Structures are given as structure tokens and as C-alpha cells.
Coordinates of C-alpha atoms in Angstrom, one line a residue:
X41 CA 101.9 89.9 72.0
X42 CA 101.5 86.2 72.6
X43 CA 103.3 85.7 75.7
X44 CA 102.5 88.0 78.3
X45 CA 105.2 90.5 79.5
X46 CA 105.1 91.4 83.4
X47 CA 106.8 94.1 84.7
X48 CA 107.1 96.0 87.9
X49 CA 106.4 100.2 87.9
X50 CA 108.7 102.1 90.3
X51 CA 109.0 105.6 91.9
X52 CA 111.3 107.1 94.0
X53 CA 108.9 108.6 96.8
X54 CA 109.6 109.2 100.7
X55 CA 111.8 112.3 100.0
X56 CA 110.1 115.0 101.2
X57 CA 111.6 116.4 104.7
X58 CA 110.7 118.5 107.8
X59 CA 109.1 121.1 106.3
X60 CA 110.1 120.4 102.9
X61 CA 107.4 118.8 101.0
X62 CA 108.8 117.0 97.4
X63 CA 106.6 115.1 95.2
X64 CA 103.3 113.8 95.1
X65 CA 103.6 110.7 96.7
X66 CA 100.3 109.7 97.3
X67 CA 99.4 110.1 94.0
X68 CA 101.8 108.4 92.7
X69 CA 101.2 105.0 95.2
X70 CA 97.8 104.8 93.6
X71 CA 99.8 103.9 90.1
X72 CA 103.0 102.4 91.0
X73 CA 103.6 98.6 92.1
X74 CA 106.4 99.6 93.8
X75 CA 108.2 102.5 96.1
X76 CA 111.4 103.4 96.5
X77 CA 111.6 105.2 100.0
X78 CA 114.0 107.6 100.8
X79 CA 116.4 106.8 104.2
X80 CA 117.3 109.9 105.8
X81 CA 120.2 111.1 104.0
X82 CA 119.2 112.5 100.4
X83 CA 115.8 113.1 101.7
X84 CA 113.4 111.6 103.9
X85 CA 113.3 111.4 108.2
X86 CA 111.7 109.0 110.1
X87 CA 108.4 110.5 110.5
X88 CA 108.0 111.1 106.5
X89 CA 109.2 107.4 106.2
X90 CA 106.9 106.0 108.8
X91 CA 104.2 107.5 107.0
X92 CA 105.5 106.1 103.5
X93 CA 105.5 103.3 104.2
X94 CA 102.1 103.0 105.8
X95 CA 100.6 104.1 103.1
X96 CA 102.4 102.1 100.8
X97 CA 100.9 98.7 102.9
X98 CA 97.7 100.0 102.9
X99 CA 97.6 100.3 98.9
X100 CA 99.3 97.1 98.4
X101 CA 102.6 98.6 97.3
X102 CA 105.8 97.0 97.8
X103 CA 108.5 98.9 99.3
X104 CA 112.7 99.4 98.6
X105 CA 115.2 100.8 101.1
X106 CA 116.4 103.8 98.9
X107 CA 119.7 105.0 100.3
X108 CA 122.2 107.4 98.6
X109 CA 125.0 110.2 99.7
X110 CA 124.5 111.9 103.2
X111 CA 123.4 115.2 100.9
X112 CA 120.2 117.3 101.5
X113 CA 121.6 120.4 99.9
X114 CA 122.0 118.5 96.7
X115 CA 119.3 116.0 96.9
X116 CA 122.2 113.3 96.8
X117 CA 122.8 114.3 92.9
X118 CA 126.5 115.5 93.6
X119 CA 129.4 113.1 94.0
X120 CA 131.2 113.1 97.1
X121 CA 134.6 112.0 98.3
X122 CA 133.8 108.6 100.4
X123 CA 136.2 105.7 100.1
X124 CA 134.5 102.6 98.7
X125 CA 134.9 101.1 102.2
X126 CA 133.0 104.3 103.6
X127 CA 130.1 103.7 100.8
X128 CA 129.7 100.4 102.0
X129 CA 128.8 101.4 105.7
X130 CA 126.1 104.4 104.7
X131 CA 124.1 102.0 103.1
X132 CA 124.4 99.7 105.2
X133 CA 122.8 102.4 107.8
X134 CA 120.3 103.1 105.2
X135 CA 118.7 99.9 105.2
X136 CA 118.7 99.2 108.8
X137 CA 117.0 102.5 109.5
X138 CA 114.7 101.5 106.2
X139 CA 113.7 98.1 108.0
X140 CA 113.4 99.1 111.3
X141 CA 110.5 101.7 110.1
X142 CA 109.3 99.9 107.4
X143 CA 109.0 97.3 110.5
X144 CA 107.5 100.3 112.5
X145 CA 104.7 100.9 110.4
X146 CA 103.9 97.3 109.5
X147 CA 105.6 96.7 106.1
X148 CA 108.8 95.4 105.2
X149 CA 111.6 96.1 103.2
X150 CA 111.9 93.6 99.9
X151 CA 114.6 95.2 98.2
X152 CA 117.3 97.8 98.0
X153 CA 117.4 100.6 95.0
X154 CA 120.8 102.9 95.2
X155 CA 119.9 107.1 95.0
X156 CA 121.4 109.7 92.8
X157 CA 124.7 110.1 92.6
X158 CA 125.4 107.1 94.2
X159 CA 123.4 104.7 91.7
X160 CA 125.0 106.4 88.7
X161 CA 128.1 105.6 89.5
X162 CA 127.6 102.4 89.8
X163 CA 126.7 102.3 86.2
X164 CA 130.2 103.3 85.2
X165 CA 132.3 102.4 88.5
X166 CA 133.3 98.4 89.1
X167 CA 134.4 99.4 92.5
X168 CA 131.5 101.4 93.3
X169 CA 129.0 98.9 92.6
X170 CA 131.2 96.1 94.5
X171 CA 131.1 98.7 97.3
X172 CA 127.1 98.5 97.0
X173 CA 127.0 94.7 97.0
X174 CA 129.3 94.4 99.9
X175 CA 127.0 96.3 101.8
X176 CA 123.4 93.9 100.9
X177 CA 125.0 91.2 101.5
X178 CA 126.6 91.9 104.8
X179 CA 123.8 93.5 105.9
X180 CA 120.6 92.4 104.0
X181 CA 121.8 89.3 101.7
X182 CA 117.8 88.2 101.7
X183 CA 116.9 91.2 99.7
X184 CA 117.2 91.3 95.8
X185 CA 118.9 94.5 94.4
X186 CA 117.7 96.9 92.0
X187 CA 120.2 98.1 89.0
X188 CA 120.2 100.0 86.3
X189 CA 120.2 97.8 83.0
X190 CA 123.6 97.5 81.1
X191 CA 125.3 98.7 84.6
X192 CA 128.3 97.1 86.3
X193 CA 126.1 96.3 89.5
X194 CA 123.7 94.4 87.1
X195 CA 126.5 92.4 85.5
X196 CA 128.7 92.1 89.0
X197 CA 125.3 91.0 91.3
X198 CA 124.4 88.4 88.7
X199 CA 127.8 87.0 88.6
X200 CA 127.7 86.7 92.7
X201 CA 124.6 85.0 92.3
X202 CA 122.9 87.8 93.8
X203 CA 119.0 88.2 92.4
X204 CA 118.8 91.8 90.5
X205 CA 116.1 93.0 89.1
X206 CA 117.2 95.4 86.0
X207 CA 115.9 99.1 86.1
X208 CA 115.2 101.2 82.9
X209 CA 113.9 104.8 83.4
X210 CA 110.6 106.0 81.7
X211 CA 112.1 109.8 82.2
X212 CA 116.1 109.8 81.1
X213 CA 117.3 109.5 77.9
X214 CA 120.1 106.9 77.0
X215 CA 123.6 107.9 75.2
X216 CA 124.4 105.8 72.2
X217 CA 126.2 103.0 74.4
X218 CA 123.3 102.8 77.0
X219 CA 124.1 104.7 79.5
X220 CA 122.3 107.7 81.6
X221 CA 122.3 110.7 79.5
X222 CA 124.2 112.7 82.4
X223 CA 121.9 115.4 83.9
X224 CA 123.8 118.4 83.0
X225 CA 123.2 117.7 79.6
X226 CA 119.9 118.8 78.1
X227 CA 117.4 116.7 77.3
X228 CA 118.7 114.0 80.2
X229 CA 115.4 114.3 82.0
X230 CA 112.5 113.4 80.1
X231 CA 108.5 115.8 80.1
X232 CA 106.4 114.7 77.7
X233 CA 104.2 112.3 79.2
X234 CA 103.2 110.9 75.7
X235 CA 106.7 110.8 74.5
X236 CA 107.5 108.7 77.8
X237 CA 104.9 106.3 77.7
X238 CA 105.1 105.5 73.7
X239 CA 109.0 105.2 74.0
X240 CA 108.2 102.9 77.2
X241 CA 105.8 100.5 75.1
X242 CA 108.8 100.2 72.2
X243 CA 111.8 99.2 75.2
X244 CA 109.5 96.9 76.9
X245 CA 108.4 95.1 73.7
X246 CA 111.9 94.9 72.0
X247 CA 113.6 93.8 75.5
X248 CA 115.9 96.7 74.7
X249 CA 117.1 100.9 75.8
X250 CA 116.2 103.1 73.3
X251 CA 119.0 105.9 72.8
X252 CA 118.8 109.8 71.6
X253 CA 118.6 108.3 68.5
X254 CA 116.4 105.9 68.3
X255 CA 118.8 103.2 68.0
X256 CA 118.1 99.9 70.5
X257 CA 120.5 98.3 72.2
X258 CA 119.2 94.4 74.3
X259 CA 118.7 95.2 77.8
X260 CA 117.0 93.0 80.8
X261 CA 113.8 94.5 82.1
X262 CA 111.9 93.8 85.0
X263 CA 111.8 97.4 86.5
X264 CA 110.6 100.8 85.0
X265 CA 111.5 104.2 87.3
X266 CA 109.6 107.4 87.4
X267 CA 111.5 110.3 89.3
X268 CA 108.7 111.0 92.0
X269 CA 110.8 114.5 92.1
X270 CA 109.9 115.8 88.8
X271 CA 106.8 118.1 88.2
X272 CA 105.4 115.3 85.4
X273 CA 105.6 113.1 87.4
X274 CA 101.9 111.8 88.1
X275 CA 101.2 112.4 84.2
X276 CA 104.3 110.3 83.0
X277 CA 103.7 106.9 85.9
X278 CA 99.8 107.4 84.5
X279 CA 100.3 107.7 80.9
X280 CA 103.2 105.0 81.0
X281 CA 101.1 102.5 83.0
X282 CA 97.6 102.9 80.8
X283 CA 100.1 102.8 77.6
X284 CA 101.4 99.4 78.7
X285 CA 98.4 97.5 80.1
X286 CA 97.0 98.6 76.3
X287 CA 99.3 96.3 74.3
X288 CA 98.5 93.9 77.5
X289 CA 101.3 94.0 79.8
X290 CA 101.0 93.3 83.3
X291 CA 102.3 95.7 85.7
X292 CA 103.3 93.9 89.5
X293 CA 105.5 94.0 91.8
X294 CA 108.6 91.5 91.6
X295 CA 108.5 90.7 95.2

């Protein structure tokens, strides 16, 4: 590679709950450049954020307000019936909760990353993701917005002039137009760690998503997600990250 490819390395971490421990998030801060912290809603309370984010400072990790529907039952995975005007306001509670401990426990928020549900319907829904950029700008308009590549928010934040940094994921496949393999399909969520981290090093490279079959389709890429949710979780972010630094990328935060 002659010139050298920097990307960031994300996880969605924070969402563990009262007595409800998910993940391995502090695992998974000694890999990733960046942390998406639950706000509340799909997971995550204040003193599980708090704590998030105070470890995230002290390993140099950069962290994202990551709000999505008011839905602990269903881990904010199921679609439910808000109005796009609605939408706008739980977000915008998100990140003020998101900056006020993030504030708290002497970090800050630098971006904003959409949950579940919510973010994959921006990928297919105009009016959802205008719902989502209503929301930064009236409430955080400093903060750069995470989307998935190929989505409407990518194209719609771009066109406002907005800064979005484009998301691939290191653990769900891609249908043949780019999109999200849906997760009630099988084989939406990726497990093999190896699998993962080889298909990783061929999108990065090629500047492109790599679909169920094997076809690549050009894609922005500043951002690669690992669920912090899933049981491979640690092995993927590890094997992803020492896969990419081999053919010399450099993985950083964006912000």
C-alpha cells in the first residue's frame, strides 16, 4: 500500500443495565479507538454510563452519544411507531443526557452514532434520517454524525454540509445492493473472527462493501463497527485490528 489508509475502530459498549451485565466492555476499550455509549433507552443508565465513559478517558478512547428507541425488552432492535417529529426529540434527549455524563466523568461527547432499529432505518428511510439530522443539528450541530455507508443519512448529512464519517460493520453481511443483510435472516450477523478480519482487510483496501457474494460495490470508509453485544466480540475487534495494522493501516480515532 503506498499511501497510508487511516481508519477509526468502533464498538457499541455502555449497554449493560442495573443488574444486567452485556458485553465486555473493558475489553473491548483496550482495542477500539472509539466507543459508542449507550443513553438510557436501549440500554445503558447513568451509573453504567458514568463509568463508560471514565474508562474510555482514561484509555484514550474517544466517545459517541449512542441513542436509539426507548426499548429495553428488545434491546432497541424492533421498530416502533414514533412520528418522525417524535424521533427527532428522543435523540435529542439522548445526547444531552450523553454530554451531561460524558461531562460528569470528564470526557466529552465528539459524535453521535444512531442504535438498532433506529440506525437501520435510516439506511432505507429519507425521512427517518432527516428526522436524525434535525435532531444534531438543533441540538448538537458541533458534533460530526456517524452513518452507515451507502445510507440516506450518509448522502442527506453530506448534502447539508454536515461532516459524516461513513460506518461499515466488521460483523454483518451486505445484500447485493449494499445494504444490512436484515437480522432475521441467517447469516446477517457475522462469527468467524478470521472470516471478519480477512473480509475487513479486502473492503478497506478496495474502498468498497463486500456483499454475500463476494461482489464489491465503492463505499466511503472512515469507520469500522463491532457489535460489543455479540459473544465474538473481543476475538473479532482483535483479529480485525492486528489484520489491518499488518498490511499497515493505521487505526485512530477521527475526532
Amino acid at each position: 500500500m503506498n499511501d497510508k489508509i487511516v481508519v477509526d475502530l468502533n464498538a457499541d459498549l455502555g449497554e449493560s443495565f442495573g443488574q444486567f451485565k452485556i458485553g465486555n466492555d473493558d475489553a473491548l476499550l483496550n482495542i477500539v479507538t472509539s466507543a459508542n455509549v449507550a443513553c438510557g433507552f436501549h440500554g445503558g443508565d447513568p451509573e453504567v454510563m458514568a463509568s463508560t465513559f471514565a474508562s474510555a478517558k482514561k484509555k484514550g478512547v474517544a466517545i459517541g452519544a449512542h441513542p436509539g428507541f426507548p426499548d429495553l425488552w428488545g434491546f432497541g432492535r424492533r421498530v416502533m411507531p414514533f412520528s418522525h417529529d417524535e424521533i427527532e426529540r428522543i435523540i435529542s434527549y439522548q445526547i444531552g443526557a450523553a454530554q451531561a455524563l460524558a461531562r460528569y466523568a470528564g470526557h466529552r461527547i465528539s459524535y453521535v452514532k444512531t442504535h438498532g432499529a433506529l440506525g437501520n432505518m435510516f439506511e432505507r428511510d429519507p425521512a427517518v434520517a432527516t428526522s436524525i439530522l434535525n435532531a444534531v443539528e438543533r441540538t448538537a450541530p458541533e458534533l460530526p454524525l456517524m452513518a452507515i455507508s451507502r445510507s440516506h443519512l450518509e448522502r442527506l448529512g453530506r448534502e447539508r454540509g454536515m461532516t459524516i464519517l461513513s460506518e461499515i460493520f466488521a460483523d454483518r453481511a451486505y445484500t447485493e445492493d449494499g445494504k444490512l443483510v436484515p437480522r432475521s435472516e441467517d447469516g446477517a450477523v457475522l462469527h468467524d473472527p478470521v472470516f471478519a478480519a480477512e473480509r475487513m482487510v479486502r473492503m478497506v483496501k478496495a474502498g468498497a462493501v463486500e456483499t454475500r457474494t463476494g461482489k464489491m460495490l465503492p463505499a466511503w470508509i472512515d469507520t469500522i463497527c463491532v457489535h460489543g453485544d455479540n459473544p465474538e466480540s473481543l476475538d473479532v475487534a482483535r483479529k480485525v485490528r492486528e489484520a489491518l495494522e499488518a498490511e499497515g493501516v493505521q487505526l485512530q480515532s477521527r475526532f
